[in-house]
Short mmCIF file of C-alpha atoms in Angstrom, two decimals:
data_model
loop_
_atom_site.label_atom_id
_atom_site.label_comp_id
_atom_site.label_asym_id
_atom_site.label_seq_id
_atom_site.Cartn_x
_atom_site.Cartn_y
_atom_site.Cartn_z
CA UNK G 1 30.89 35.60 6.86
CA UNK G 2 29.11 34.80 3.39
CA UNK G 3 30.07 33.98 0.33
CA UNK G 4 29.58 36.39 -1.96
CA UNK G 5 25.93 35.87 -4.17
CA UNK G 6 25.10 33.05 -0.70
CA UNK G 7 23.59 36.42 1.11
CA UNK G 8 19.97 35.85 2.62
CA UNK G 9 17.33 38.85 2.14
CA UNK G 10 15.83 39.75 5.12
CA UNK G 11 12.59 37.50 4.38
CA UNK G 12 14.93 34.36 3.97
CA UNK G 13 16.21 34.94 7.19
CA UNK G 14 13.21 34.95 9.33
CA UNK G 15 12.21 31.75 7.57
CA UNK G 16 15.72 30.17 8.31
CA UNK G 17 15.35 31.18 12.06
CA UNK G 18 11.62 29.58 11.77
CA UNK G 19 13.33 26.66 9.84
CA UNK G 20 17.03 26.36 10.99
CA UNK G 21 17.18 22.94 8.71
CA UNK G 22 15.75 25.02 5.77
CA UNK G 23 19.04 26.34 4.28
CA UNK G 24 21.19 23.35 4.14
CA UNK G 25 18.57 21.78 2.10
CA UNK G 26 18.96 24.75 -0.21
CA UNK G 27 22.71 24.57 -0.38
CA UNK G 28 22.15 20.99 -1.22
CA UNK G 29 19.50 21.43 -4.04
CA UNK G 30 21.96 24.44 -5.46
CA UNK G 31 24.72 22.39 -5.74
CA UNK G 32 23.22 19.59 -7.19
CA UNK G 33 21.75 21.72 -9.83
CA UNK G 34 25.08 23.28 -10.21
CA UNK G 35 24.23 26.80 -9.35
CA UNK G 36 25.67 27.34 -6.15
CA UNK G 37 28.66 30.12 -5.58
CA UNK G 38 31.09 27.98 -5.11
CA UNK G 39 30.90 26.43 -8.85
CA UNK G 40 32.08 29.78 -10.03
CA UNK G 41 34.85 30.52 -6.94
CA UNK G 42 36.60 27.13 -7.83
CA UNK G 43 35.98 28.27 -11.90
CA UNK G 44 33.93 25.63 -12.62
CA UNK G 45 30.76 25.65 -14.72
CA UNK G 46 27.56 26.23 -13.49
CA UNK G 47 23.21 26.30 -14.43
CA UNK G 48 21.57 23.88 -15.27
CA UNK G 49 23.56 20.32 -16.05
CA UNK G 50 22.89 19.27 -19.75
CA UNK G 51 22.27 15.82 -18.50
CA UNK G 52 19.55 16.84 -15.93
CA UNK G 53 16.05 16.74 -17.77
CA UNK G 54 13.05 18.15 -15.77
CA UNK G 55 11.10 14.47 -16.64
CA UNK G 56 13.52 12.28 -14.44
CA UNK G 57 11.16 10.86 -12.35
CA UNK G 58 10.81 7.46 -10.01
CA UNK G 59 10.14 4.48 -12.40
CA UNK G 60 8.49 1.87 -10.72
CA UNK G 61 8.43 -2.02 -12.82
CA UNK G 62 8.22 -5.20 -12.25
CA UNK G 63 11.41 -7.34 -11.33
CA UNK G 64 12.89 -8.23 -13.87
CA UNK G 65 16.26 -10.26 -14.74
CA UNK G 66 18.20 -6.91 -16.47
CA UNK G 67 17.55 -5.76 -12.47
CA UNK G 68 19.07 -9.18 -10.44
CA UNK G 69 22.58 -7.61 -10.05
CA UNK G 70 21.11 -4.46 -8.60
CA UNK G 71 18.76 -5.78 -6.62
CA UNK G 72 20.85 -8.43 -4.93
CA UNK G 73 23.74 -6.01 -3.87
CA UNK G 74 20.86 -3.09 -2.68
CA UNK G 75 19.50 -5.99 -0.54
CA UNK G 76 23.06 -7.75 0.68
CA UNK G 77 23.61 -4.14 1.62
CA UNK G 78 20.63 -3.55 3.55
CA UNK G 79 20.21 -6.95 5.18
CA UNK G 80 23.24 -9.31 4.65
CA UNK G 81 25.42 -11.22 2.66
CA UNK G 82 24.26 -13.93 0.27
CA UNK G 83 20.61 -13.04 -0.88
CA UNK G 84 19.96 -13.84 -4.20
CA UNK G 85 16.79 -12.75 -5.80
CA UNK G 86 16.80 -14.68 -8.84
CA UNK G 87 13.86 -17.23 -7.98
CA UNK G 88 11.54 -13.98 -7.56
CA UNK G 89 11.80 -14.02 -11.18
CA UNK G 90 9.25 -16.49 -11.40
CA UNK G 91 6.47 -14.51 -10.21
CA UNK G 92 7.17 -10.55 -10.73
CA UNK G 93 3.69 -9.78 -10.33
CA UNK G 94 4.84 -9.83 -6.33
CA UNK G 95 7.13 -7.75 -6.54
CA UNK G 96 7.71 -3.69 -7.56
CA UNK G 97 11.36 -2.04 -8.28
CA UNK G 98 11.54 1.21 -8.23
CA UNK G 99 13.96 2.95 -10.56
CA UNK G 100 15.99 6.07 -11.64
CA UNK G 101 17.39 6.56 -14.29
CA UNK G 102 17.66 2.62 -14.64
CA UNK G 103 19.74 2.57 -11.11
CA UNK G 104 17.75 0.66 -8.95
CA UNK G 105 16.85 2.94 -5.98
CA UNK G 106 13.90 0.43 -4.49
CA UNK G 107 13.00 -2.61 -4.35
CA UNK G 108 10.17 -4.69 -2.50
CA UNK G 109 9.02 -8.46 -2.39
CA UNK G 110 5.94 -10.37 -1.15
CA UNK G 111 4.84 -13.81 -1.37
CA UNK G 112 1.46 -15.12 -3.38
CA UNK G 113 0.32 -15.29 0.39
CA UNK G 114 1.18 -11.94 1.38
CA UNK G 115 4.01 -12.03 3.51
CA UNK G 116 6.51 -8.56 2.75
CA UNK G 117 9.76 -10.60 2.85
CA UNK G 118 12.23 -7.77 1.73
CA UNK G 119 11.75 -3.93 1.55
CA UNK G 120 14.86 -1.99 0.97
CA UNK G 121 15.07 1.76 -0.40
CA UNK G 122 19.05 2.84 -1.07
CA UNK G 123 20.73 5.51 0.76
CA UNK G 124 20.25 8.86 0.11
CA UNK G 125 16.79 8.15 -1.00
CA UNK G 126 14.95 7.72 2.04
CA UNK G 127 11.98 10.41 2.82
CA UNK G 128 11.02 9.96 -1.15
CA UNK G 129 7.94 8.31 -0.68
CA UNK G 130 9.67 5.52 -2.63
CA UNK G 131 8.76 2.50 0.63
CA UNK G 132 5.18 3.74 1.09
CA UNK G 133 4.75 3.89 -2.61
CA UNK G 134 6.04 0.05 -2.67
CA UNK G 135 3.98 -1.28 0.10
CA UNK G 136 0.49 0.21 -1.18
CA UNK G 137 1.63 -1.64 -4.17
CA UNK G 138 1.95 -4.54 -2.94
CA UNK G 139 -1.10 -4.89 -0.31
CA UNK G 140 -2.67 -4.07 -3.70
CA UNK G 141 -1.98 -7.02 -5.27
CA UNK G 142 -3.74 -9.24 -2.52
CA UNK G 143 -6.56 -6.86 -1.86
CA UNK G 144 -8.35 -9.80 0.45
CA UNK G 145 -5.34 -11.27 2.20
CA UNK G 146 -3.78 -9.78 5.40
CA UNK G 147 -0.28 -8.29 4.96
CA UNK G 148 2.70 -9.87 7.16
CA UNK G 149 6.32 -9.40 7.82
CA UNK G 150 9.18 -9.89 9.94
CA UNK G 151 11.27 -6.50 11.17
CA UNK G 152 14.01 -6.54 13.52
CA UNK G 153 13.49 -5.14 16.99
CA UNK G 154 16.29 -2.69 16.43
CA UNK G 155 15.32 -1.75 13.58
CA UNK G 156 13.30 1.59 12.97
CA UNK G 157 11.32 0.79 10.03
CA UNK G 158 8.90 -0.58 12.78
CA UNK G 159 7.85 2.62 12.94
CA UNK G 160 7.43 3.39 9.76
CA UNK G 161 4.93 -0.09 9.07
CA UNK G 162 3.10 1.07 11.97
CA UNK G 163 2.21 4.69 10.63
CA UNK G 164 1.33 2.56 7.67
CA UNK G 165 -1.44 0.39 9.65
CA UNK G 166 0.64 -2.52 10.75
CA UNK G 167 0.31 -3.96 13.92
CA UNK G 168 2.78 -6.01 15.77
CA UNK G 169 1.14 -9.38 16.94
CA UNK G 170 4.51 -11.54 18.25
CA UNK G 171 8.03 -11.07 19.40
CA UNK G 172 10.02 -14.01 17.52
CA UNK G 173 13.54 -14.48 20.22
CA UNK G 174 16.56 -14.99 17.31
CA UNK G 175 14.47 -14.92 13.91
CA UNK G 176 17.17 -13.52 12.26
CA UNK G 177 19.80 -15.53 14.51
CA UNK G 178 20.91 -17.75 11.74
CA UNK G 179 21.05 -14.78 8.90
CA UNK G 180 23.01 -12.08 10.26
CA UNK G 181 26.75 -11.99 10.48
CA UNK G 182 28.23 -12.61 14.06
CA UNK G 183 29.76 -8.89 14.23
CA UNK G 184 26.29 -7.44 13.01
CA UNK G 185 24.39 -4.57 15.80
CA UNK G 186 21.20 -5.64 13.95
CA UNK G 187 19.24 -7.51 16.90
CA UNK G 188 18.59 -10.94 16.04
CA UNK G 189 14.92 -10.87 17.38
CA UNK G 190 12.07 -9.99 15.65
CA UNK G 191 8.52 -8.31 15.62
CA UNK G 192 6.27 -10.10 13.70
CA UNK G 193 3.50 -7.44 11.91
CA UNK G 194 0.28 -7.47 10.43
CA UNK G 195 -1.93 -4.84 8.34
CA UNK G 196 -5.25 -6.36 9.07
CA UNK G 197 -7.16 -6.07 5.30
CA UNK G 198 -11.04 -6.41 7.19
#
């Protein structure tokens, strides 16, 4: 049973049973633009929020210190407790923050000799592009140097760096031994990568 204005036409049903994941991404895009049935069954308004404007986009800056607050918790939430960006401050040019709507939704940091020590996109954002986008920034900045990092062994991002062109050269037993929490899942060992530049 269907709400009532939620029916399908026949043509949107034979793409849902080509696409079965296709409609929940439309109930989510209606309801976050308001216009879904259930806005009106509960009597609330609906259309088009007057705070949504069609030139939000993905802001990506420099670190800077009005970000430090944001950036720190994105990255204690992501990694763990007690990292404190504020010496990155020093040299922003190594570093890219992606933004929206001045919430920090992004961040990424590399050292003057390339070496990607934190990448960290918030939740609900992943798929955006916003990590790729970040790392071809990055590499960009040290167009002759090899890029490096560390990434956990349990941790799927590996596969992301390696559709990306990294390559994993060593297995480092309890890298991340002394920074993760003792109840943490996240695997203490490491893969360390490299997108070869030559």
């Amino acid at each position: 049973m269907t709400e009532p204005g939620c029916e399908l036409s026949k043509e949107a049903l034979a793409v849902v049973r080509k696409r079965p994941g296709l409609p929940m991404l439309q109930v989510h895009r209606a309801i976050r633009l308001r216009n879904h049935a259930i806005f009106n069954k509960l009597g609330l308004e609906s259309g088009e929020p007057s705070w949504r404007d069609e030139r939000d986009s993905i802001d990506y800056v420099f670190f800077q210190s009005e970000h430090v607050k944001q950036v720190n918790e994105l990255l204690r939430r992501t990694f763990w407790p007690g990292i404190d960006m504020s010496d990155a401050l020093q040299a922003p040019e190594f570093s890219i923050v992606a933004l929206y709507r001045r919430n920090v939704v992004g961040c990424a940091f590399l050292t003057p000799d390339a070496y990607l020590t934190y990448i960290a996109v918030s939740a609900g954002w992943e798929g955006a592009g916003i990590a790729r986008y970040m790392v071809y920034h990055l590499a960009q900045t040290v167009p002759t140097k090899d890029v490096t990092l560390h990434v956990s062994a349990s941790n799927l991002a590996m596969l992301f760096y390696q559709r990306l062109g990294f390559k994993p050269e060593k297995f480092a037993v309890n890298f991340y031994k002394h920074y993760l929490p003792a109840s943490s899942r996240q695997s203490p060992n490491a893969f360390f990568m490299r997108l070869r530049r030559y």
